[in-house]
PDB file of C-alpha atoms and ligand atoms in Angstrom:
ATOM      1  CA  UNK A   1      73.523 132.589-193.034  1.00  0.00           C
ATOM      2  CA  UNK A   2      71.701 133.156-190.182  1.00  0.00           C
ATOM      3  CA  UNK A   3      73.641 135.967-187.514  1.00  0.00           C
ATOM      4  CA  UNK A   4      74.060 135.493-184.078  1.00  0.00           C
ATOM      5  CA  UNK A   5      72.396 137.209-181.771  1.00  0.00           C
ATOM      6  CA  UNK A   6      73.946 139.796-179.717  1.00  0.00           C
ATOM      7  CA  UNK A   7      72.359 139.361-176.171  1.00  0.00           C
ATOM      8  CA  UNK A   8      72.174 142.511-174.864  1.00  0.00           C
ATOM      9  CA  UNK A   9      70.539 141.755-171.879  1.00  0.00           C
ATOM     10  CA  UNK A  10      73.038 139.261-170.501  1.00  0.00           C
ATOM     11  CA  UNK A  11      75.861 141.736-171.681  1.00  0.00           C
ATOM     12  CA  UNK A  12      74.170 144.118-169.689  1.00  0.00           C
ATOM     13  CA  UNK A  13      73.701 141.823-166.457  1.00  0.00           C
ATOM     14  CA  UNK A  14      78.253 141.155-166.832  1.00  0.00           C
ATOM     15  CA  UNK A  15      78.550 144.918-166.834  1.00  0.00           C
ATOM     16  CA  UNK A  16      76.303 145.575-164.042  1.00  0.00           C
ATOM     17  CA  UNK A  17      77.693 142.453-162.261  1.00  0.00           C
ATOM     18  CA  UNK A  18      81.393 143.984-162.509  1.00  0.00           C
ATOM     19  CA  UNK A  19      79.733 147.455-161.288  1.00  0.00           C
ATOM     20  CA  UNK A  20      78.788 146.078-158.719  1.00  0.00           C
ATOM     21  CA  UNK A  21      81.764 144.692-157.577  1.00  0.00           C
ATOM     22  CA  UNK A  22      83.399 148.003-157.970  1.00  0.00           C
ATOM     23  CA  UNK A  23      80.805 149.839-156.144  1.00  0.00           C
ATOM     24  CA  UNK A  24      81.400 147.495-152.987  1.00  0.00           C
ATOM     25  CA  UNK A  25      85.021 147.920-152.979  1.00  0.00           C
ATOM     26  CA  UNK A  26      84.292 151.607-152.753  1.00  0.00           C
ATOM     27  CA  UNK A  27      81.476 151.191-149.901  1.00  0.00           C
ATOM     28  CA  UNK A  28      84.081 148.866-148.138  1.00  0.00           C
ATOM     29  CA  UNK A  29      86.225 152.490-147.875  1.00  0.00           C
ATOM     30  CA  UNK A  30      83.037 154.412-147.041  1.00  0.00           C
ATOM     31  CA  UNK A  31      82.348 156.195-150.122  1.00  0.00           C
ATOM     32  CA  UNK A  32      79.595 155.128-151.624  1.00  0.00           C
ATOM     33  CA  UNK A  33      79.009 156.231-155.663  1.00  0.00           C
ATOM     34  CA  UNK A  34      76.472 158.500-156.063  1.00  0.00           C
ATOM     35  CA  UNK A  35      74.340 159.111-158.534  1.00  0.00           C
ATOM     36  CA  UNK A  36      71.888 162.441-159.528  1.00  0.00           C
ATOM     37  CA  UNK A  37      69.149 161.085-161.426  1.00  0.00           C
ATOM     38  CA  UNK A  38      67.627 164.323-162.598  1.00  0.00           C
ATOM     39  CA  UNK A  39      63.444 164.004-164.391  1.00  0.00           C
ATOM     40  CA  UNK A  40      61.549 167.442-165.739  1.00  0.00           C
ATOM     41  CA  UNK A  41      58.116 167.252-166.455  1.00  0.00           C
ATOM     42  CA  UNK A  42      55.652 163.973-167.611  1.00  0.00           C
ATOM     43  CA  UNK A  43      56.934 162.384-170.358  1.00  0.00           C
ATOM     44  CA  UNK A  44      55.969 158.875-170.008  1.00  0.00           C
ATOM     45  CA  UNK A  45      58.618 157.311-171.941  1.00  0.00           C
ATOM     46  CA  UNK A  46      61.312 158.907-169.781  1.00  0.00           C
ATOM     47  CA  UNK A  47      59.419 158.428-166.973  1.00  0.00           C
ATOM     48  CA  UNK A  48      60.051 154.630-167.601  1.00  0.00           C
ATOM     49  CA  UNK A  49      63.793 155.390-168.882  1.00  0.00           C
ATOM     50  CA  UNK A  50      64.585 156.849-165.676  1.00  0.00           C
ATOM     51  CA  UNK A  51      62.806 154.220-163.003  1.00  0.00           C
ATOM     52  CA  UNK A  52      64.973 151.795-164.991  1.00  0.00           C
ATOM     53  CA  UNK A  53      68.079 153.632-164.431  1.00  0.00           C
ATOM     54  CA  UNK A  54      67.257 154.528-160.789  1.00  0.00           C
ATOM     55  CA  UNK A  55      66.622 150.757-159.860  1.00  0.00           C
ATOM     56  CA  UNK A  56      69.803 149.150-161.878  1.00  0.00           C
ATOM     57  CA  UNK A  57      71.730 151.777-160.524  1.00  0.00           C
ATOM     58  CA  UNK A  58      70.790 151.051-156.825  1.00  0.00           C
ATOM     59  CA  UNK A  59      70.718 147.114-157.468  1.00  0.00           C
ATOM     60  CA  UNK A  60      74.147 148.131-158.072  1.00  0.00           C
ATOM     61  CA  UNK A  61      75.329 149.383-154.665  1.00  0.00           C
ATOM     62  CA  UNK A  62      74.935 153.005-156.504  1.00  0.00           C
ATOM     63  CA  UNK A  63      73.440 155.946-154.347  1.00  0.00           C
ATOM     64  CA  UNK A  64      70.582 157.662-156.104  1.00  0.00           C
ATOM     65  CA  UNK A  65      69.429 160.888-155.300  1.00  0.00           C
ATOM     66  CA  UNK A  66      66.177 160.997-157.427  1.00  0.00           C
ATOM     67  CA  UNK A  67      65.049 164.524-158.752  1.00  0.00           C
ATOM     68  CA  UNK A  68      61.756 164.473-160.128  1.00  0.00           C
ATOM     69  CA  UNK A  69      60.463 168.372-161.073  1.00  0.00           C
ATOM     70  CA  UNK A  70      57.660 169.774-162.584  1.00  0.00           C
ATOM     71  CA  UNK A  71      57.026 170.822-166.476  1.00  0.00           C
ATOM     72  CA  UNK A  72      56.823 174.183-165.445  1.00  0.00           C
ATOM     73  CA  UNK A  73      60.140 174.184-163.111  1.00  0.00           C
ATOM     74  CA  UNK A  74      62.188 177.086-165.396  1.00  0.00           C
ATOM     75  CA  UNK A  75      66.116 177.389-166.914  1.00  0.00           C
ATOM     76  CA  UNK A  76      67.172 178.938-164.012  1.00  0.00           C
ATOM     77  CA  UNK A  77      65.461 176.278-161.357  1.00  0.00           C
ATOM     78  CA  UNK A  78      67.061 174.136-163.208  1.00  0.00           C
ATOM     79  CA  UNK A  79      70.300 175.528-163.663  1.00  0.00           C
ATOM     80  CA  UNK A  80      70.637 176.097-159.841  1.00  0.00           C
ATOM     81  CA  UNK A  81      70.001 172.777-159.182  1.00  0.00           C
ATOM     82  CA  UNK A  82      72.636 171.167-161.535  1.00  0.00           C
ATOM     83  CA  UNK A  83      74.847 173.967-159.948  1.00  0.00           C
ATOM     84  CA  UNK A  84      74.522 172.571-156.439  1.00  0.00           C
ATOM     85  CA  UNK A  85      74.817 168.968-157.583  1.00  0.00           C
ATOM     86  CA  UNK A  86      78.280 169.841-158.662  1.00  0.00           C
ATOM     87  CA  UNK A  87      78.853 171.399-155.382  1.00  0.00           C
ATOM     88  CA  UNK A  88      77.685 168.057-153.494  1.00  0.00           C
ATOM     89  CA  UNK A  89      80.594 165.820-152.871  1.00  0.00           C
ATOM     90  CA  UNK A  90      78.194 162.932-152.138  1.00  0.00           C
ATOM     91  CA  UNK A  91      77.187 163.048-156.216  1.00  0.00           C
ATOM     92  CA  UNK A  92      79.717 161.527-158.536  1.00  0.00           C
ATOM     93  CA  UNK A  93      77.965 161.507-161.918  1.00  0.00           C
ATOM     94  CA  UNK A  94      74.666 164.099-162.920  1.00  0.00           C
ATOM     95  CA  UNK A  95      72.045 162.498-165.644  1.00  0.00           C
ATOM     96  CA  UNK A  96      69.812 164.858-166.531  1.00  0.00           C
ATOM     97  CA  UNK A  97      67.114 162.861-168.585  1.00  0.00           C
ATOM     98  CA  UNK A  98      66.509 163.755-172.224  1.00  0.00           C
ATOM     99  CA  UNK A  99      64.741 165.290-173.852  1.00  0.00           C
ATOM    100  CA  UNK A 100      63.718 168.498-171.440  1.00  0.00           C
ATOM    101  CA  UNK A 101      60.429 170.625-171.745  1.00  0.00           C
ATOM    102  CA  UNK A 102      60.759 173.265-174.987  1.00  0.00           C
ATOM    103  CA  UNK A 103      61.332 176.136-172.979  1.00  0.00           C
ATOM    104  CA  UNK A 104      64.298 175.257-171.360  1.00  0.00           C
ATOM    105  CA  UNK A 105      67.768 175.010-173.722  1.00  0.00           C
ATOM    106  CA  UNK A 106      68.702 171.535-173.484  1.00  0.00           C
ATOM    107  CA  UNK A 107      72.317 172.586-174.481  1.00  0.00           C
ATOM    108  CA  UNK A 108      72.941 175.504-171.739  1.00  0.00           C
ATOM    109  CA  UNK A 109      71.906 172.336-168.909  1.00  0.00           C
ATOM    110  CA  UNK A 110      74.012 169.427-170.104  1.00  0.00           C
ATOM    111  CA  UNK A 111      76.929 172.411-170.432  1.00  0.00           C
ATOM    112  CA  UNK A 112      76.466 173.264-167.016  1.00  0.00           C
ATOM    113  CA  UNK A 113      77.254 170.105-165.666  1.00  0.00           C
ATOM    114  CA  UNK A 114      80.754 169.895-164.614  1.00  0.00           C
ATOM    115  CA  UNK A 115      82.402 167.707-166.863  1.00  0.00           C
ATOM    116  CA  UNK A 116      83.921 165.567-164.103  1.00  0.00           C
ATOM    117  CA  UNK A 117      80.034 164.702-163.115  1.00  0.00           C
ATOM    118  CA  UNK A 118      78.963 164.496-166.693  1.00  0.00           C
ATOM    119  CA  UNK A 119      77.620 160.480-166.399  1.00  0.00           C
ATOM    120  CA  UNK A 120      76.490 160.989-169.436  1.00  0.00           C
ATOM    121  CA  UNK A 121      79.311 161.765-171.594  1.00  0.00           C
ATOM    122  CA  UNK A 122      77.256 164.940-173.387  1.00  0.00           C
ATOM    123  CA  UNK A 123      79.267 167.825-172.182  1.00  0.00           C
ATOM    124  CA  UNK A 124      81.409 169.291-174.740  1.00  0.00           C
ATOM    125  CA  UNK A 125      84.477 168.640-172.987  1.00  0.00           C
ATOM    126  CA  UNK A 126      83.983 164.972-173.114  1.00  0.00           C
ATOM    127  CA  UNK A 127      82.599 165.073-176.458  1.00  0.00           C
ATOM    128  CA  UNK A 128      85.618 166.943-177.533  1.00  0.00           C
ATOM    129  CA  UNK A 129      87.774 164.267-175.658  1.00  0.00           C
ATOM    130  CA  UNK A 130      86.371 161.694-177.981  1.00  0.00           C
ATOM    131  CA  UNK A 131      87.154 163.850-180.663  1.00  0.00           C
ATOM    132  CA  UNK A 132      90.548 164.375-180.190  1.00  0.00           C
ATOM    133  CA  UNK A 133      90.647 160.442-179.170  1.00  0.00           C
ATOM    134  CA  UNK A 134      91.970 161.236-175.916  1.00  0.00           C
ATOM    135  CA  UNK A 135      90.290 159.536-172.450  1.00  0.00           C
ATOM    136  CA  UNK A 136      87.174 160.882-171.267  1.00  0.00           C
ATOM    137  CA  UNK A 137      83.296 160.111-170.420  1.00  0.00           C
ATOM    138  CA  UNK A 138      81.653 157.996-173.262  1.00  0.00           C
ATOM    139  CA  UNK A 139      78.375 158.533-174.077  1.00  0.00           C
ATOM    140  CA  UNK A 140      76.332 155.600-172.819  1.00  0.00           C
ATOM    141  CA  UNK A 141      74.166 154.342-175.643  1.00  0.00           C
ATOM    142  CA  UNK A 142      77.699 154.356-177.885  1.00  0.00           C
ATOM    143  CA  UNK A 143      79.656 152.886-175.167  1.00  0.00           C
ATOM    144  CA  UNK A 144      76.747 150.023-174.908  1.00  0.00           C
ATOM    145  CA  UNK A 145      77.216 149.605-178.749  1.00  0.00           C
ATOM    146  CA  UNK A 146      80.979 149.268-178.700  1.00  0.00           C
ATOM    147  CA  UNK A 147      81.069 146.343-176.137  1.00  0.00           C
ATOM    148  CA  UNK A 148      78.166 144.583-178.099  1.00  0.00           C
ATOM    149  CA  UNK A 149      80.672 144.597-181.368  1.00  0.00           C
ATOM    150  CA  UNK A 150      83.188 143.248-179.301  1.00  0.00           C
ATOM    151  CA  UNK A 151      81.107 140.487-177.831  1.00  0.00           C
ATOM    152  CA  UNK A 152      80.471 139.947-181.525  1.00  0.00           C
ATOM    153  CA  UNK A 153      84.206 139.971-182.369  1.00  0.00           C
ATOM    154  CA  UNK A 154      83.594 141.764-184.910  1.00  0.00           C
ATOM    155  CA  UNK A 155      87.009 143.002-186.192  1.00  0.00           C
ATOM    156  CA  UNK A 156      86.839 146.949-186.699  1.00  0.00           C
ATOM    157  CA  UNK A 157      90.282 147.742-188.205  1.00  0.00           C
ATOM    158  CA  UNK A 158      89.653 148.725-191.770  1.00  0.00           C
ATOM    159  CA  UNK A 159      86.305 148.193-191.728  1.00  0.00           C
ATOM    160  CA  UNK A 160      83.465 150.147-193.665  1.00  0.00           C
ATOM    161  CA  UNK A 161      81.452 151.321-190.988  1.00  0.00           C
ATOM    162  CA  UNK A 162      77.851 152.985-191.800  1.00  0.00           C
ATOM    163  CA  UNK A 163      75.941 155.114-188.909  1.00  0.00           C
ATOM    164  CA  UNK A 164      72.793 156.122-189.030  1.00  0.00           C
ATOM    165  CA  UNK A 165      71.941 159.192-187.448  1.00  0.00           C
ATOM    166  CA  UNK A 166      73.904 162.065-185.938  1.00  0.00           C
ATOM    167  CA  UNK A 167      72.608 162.959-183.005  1.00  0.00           C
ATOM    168  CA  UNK A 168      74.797 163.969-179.995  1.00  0.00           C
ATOM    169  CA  UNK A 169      73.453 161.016-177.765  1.00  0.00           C
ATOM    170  CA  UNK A 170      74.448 158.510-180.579  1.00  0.00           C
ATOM    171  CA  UNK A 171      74.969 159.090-184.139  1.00  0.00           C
ATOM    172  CA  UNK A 172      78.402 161.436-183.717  1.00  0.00           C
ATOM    173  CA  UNK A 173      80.102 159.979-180.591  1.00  0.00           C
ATOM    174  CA  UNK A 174      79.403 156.471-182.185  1.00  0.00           C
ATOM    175  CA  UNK A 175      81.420 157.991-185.318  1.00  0.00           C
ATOM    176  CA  UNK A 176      83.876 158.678-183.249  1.00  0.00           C
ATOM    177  CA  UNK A 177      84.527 155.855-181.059  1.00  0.00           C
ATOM    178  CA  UNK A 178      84.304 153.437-184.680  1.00  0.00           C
ATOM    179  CA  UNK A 179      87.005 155.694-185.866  1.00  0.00           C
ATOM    180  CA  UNK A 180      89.104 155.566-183.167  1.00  0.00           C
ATOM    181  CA  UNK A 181      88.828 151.941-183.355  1.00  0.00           C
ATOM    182  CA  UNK A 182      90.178 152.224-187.083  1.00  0.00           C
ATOM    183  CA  UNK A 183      86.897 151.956-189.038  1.00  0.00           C
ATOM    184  CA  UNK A 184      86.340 154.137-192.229  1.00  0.00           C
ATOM    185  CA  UNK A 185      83.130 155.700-191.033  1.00  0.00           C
ATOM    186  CA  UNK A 186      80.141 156.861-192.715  1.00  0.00           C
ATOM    187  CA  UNK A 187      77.814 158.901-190.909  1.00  0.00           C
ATOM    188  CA  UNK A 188      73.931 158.834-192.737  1.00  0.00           C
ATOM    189  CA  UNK A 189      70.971 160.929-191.670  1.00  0.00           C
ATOM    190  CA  UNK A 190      67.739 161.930-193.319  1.00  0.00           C
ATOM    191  CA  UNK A 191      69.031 163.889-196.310  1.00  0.00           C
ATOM    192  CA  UNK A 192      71.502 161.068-197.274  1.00  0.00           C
ATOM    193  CA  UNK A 193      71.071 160.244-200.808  1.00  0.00           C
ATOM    194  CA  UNK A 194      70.788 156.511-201.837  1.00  0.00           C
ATOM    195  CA  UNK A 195      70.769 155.401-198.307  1.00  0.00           C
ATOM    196  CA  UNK A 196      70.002 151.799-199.386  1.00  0.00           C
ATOM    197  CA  UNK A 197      73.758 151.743-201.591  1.00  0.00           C
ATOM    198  CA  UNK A 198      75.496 153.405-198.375  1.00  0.00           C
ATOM    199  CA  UNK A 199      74.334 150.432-196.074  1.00  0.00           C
ATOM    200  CA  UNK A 200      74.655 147.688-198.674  1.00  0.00           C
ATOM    201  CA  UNK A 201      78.613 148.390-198.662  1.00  0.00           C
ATOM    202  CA  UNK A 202      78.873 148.554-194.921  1.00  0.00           C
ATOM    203  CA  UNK A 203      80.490 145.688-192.792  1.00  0.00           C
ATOM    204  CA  UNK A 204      79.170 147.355-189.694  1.00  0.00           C
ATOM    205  CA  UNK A 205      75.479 149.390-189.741  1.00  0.00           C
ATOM    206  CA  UNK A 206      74.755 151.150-186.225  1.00  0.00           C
ATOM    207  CA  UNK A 207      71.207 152.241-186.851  1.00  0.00           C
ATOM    208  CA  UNK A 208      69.861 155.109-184.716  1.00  0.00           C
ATOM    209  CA  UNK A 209      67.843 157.193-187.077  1.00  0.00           C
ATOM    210  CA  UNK A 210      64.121 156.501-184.862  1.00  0.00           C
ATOM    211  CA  UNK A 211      61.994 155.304-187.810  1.00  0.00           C
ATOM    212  CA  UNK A 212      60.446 151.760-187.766  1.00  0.00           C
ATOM    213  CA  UNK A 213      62.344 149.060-189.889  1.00  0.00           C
ATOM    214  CA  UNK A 214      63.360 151.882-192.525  1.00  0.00           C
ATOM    215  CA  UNK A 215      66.783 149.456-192.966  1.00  0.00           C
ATOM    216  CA  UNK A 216      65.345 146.798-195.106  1.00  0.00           C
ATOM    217  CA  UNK A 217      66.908 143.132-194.329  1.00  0.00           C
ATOM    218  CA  UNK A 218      67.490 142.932-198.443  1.00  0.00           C
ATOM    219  CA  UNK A 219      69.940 146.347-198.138  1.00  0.00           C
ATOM    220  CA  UNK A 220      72.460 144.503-195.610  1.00  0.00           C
ATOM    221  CA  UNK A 221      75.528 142.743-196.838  1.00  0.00           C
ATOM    222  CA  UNK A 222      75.896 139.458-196.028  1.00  0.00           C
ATOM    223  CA  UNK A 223      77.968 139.145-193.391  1.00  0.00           C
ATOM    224  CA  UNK A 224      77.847 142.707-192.204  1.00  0.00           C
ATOM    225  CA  UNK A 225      77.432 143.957-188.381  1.00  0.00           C
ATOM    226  CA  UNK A 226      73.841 145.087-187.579  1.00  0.00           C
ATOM    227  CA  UNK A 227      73.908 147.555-184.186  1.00  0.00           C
ATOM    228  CA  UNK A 228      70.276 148.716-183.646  1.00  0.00           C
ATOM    229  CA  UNK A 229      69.965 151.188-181.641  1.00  0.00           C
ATOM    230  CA  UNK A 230      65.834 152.022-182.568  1.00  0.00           C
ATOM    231  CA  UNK A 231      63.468 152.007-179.545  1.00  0.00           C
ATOM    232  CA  UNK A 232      59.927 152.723-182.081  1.00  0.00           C
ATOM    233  CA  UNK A 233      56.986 151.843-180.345  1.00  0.00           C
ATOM    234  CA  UNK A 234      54.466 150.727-183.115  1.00  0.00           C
ATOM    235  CA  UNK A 235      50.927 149.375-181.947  1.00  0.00           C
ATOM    236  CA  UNK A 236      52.390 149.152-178.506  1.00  0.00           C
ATOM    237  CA  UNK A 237      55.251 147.118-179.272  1.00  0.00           C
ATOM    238  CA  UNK A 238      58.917 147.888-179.697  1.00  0.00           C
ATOM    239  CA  UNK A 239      60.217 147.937-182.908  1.00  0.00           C
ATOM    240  CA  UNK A 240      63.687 148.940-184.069  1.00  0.00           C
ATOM    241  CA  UNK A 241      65.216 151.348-187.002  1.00  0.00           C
ATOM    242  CA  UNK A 242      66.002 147.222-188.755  1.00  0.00           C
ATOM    243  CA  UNK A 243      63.787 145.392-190.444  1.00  0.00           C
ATOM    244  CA  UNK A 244      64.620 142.245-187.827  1.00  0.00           C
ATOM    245  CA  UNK A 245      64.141 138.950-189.088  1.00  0.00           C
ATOM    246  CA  UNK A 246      65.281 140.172-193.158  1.00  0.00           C
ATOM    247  CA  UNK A 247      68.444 141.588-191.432  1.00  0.00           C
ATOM    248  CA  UNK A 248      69.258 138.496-189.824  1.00  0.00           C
ATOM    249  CA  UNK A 249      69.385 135.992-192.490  1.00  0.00           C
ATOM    250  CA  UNK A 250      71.879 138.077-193.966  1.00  0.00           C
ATOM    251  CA  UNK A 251      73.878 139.458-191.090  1.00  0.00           C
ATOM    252  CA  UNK A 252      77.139 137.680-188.802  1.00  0.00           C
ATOM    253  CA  UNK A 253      76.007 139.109-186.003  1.00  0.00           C
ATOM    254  CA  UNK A 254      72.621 141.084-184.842  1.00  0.00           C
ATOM    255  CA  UNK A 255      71.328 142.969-181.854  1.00  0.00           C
ATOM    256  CA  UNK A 256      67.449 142.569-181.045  1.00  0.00           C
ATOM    257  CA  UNK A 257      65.004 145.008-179.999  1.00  0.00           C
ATOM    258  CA  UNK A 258      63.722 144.693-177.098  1.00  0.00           C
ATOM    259  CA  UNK A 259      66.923 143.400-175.378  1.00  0.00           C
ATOM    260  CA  UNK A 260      69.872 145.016-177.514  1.00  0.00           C
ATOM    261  CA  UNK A 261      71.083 147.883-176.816  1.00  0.00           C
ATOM    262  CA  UNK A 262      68.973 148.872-174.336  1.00  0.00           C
ATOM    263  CA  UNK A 263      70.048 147.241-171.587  1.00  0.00           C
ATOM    264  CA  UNK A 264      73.720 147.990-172.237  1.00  0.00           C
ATOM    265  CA  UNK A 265      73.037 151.939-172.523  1.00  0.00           C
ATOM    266  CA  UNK A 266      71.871 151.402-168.803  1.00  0.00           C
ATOM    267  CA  UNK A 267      74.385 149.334-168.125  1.00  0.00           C
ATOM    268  CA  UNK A 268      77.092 151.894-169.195  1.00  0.00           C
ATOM    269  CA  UNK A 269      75.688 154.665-167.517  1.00  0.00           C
ATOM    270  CA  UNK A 270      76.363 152.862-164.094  1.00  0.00           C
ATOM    271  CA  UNK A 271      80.124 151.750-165.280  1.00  0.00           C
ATOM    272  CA  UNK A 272      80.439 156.037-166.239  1.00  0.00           C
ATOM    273  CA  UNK A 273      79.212 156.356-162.618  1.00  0.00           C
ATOM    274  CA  UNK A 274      81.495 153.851-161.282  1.00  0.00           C
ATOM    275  CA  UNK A 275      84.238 155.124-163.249  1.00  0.00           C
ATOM    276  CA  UNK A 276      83.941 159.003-161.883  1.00  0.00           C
ATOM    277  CA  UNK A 277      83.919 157.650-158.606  1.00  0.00           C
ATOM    278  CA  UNK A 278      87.248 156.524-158.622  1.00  0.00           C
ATOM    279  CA  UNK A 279      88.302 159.437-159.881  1.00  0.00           C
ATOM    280  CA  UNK A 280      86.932 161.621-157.161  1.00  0.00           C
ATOM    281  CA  UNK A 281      88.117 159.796-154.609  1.00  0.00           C
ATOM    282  CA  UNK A 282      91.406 157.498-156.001  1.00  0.00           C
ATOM    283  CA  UNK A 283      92.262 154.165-153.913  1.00  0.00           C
TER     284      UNK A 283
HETATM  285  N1  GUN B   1      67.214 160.237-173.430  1.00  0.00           N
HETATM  286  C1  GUN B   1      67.312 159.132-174.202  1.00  0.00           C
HETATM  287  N2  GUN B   1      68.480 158.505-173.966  1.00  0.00           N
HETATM  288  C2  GUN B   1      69.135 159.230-173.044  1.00  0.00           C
HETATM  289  C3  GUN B   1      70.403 159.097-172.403  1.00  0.00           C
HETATM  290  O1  GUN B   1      71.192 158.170-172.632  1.00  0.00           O
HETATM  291  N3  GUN B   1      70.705 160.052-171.499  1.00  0.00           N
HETATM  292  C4  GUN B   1      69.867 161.088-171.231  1.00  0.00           C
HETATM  293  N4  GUN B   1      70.265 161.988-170.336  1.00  0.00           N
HETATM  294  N5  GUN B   1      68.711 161.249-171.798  1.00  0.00           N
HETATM  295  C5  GUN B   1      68.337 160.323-172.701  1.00  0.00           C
END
């Protein structure tokens, strides 16, 4: 078997597309969504991460209000910031890029953004939302993943489900949007034992452990799901947490990298910013 390939970049390009339409309806009434885009210090990577956002976002009829501050700008800088961007009824939805300088708690900023703004989907309101399976803001990389495995129809009801990865970004809200969808989820991460048997009995991996190819094509089940979610820049190319062309002999359905999920975490962001809009200011 040979899977089908999960364009992520055309998904992304619908989603955007519908955005878009959204967004207009909303300028139509003279409210344009707004968006904080929010960048501390030099990392290059999410230097890139966040001109990407910035220019879907306003290719999308979004309003950007770019923040770009220094390494050395502290907690509190930073906390008064996020506190007047939740005072500014022109901003719908706050992204404050991860990951932040070390001497400023990550956790204290993303909990200080209202939840109502939180574009994201990090806060722990929202997070508990998706917990309790009730409506809230979706985290965007997990969101991104969820419309890829319906593009796939892949059928998620009784499923075994295998994530790799816990982080707060992907690995837990992912868990919890498969098992709100009915999956019996596993969640893996570096001191899983016997990784290789936990993936082998998956129908659906969602890989997002950052380490280059460490899922072997041979440990996939024929047939299974593969989500990757690794962005692993090796000899300056992108490589993801699957080892690509192994996984897709076996798999139904694949994403690449470049071009998977990428696009569609992106993508999502703009729909969570689209989303918060309306309910700021209803039709
Ligand atoms: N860093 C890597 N991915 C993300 C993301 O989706 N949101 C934020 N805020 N930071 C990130």
């Amino acid at each position: 078997m040979t899977a089908r390939v999960l364009d992520g970049k055309a998904l992304a390009a619908t989603v955007r597309g519908e955005v878009a339409v959204r967004a207009a309806a909303r300028r139509a009434r003279g409210v344009a969504p707004g968006l904080a885009v929010v960048l501390v210090g030099d990392d290059p990577a999410s230097a890139v991460y966040v001109r990407s956002k910035t220019r879907a976002a306003q290719a999308a009829g979004v309003e950007v209000f770019d923040h770009k501050l220094p390494a050395t700008t502290t907690q509190r800088e930073l906390l008064d910031l996020v506190g007047r961007l939740n005072e500014d009824a022109a901003v719908d939805g706050i992204l404050v890029q991860l990951p932040l300088p070390a001497h400023i708690d990550a956790d204290a900023i993303v909990n200080a953004i209202r939840a109502d703004k939180d574009a994201d989907g990090l806060h722990p309101m929202n997070l508990g939302r998706l917990a309790q399976g009730r409506p809230g803001v979706v985290a965007c990389t997990p969101k991104g993943c969820m419309r890829l495995l319906a593009e796939g129809n892949v059928d998620l009801a009784g499923a075994r489900a295998v994530v790799l990865g816990r982080s707060i970004l992907v690995g837990r809200p992912m868990a919890l949007l498969l098992t709100n969808a009915n999956a019996t989820v596993t969640v893996c991460h570096s001191r899983t034992r016997d990784l290789e048997a936990q993936v082998a009995a998956a129908d659906v991996v969602v890989a997002a452990i950052g380490r280059p190819e460490l899922v072997r094509g041979a440990w996939i089940k024929p047939g299974a799901a593969v989500i990757d979610v690794g962005m692993n820049r090796v000899d300056g190319k992108l490589v993801g947490d699957v080892e690509y062309a192994a996984a897709a002999a076996r798999a139904s359905v694949i994403t690449p990298v470049p071009g998977g999920v990428g696009p569609m975490t992106i993508a999502c962001l703009l729909d969570n910013t689209v989303e918060l809009a309306a309910l700021h200011h209803p039709a």
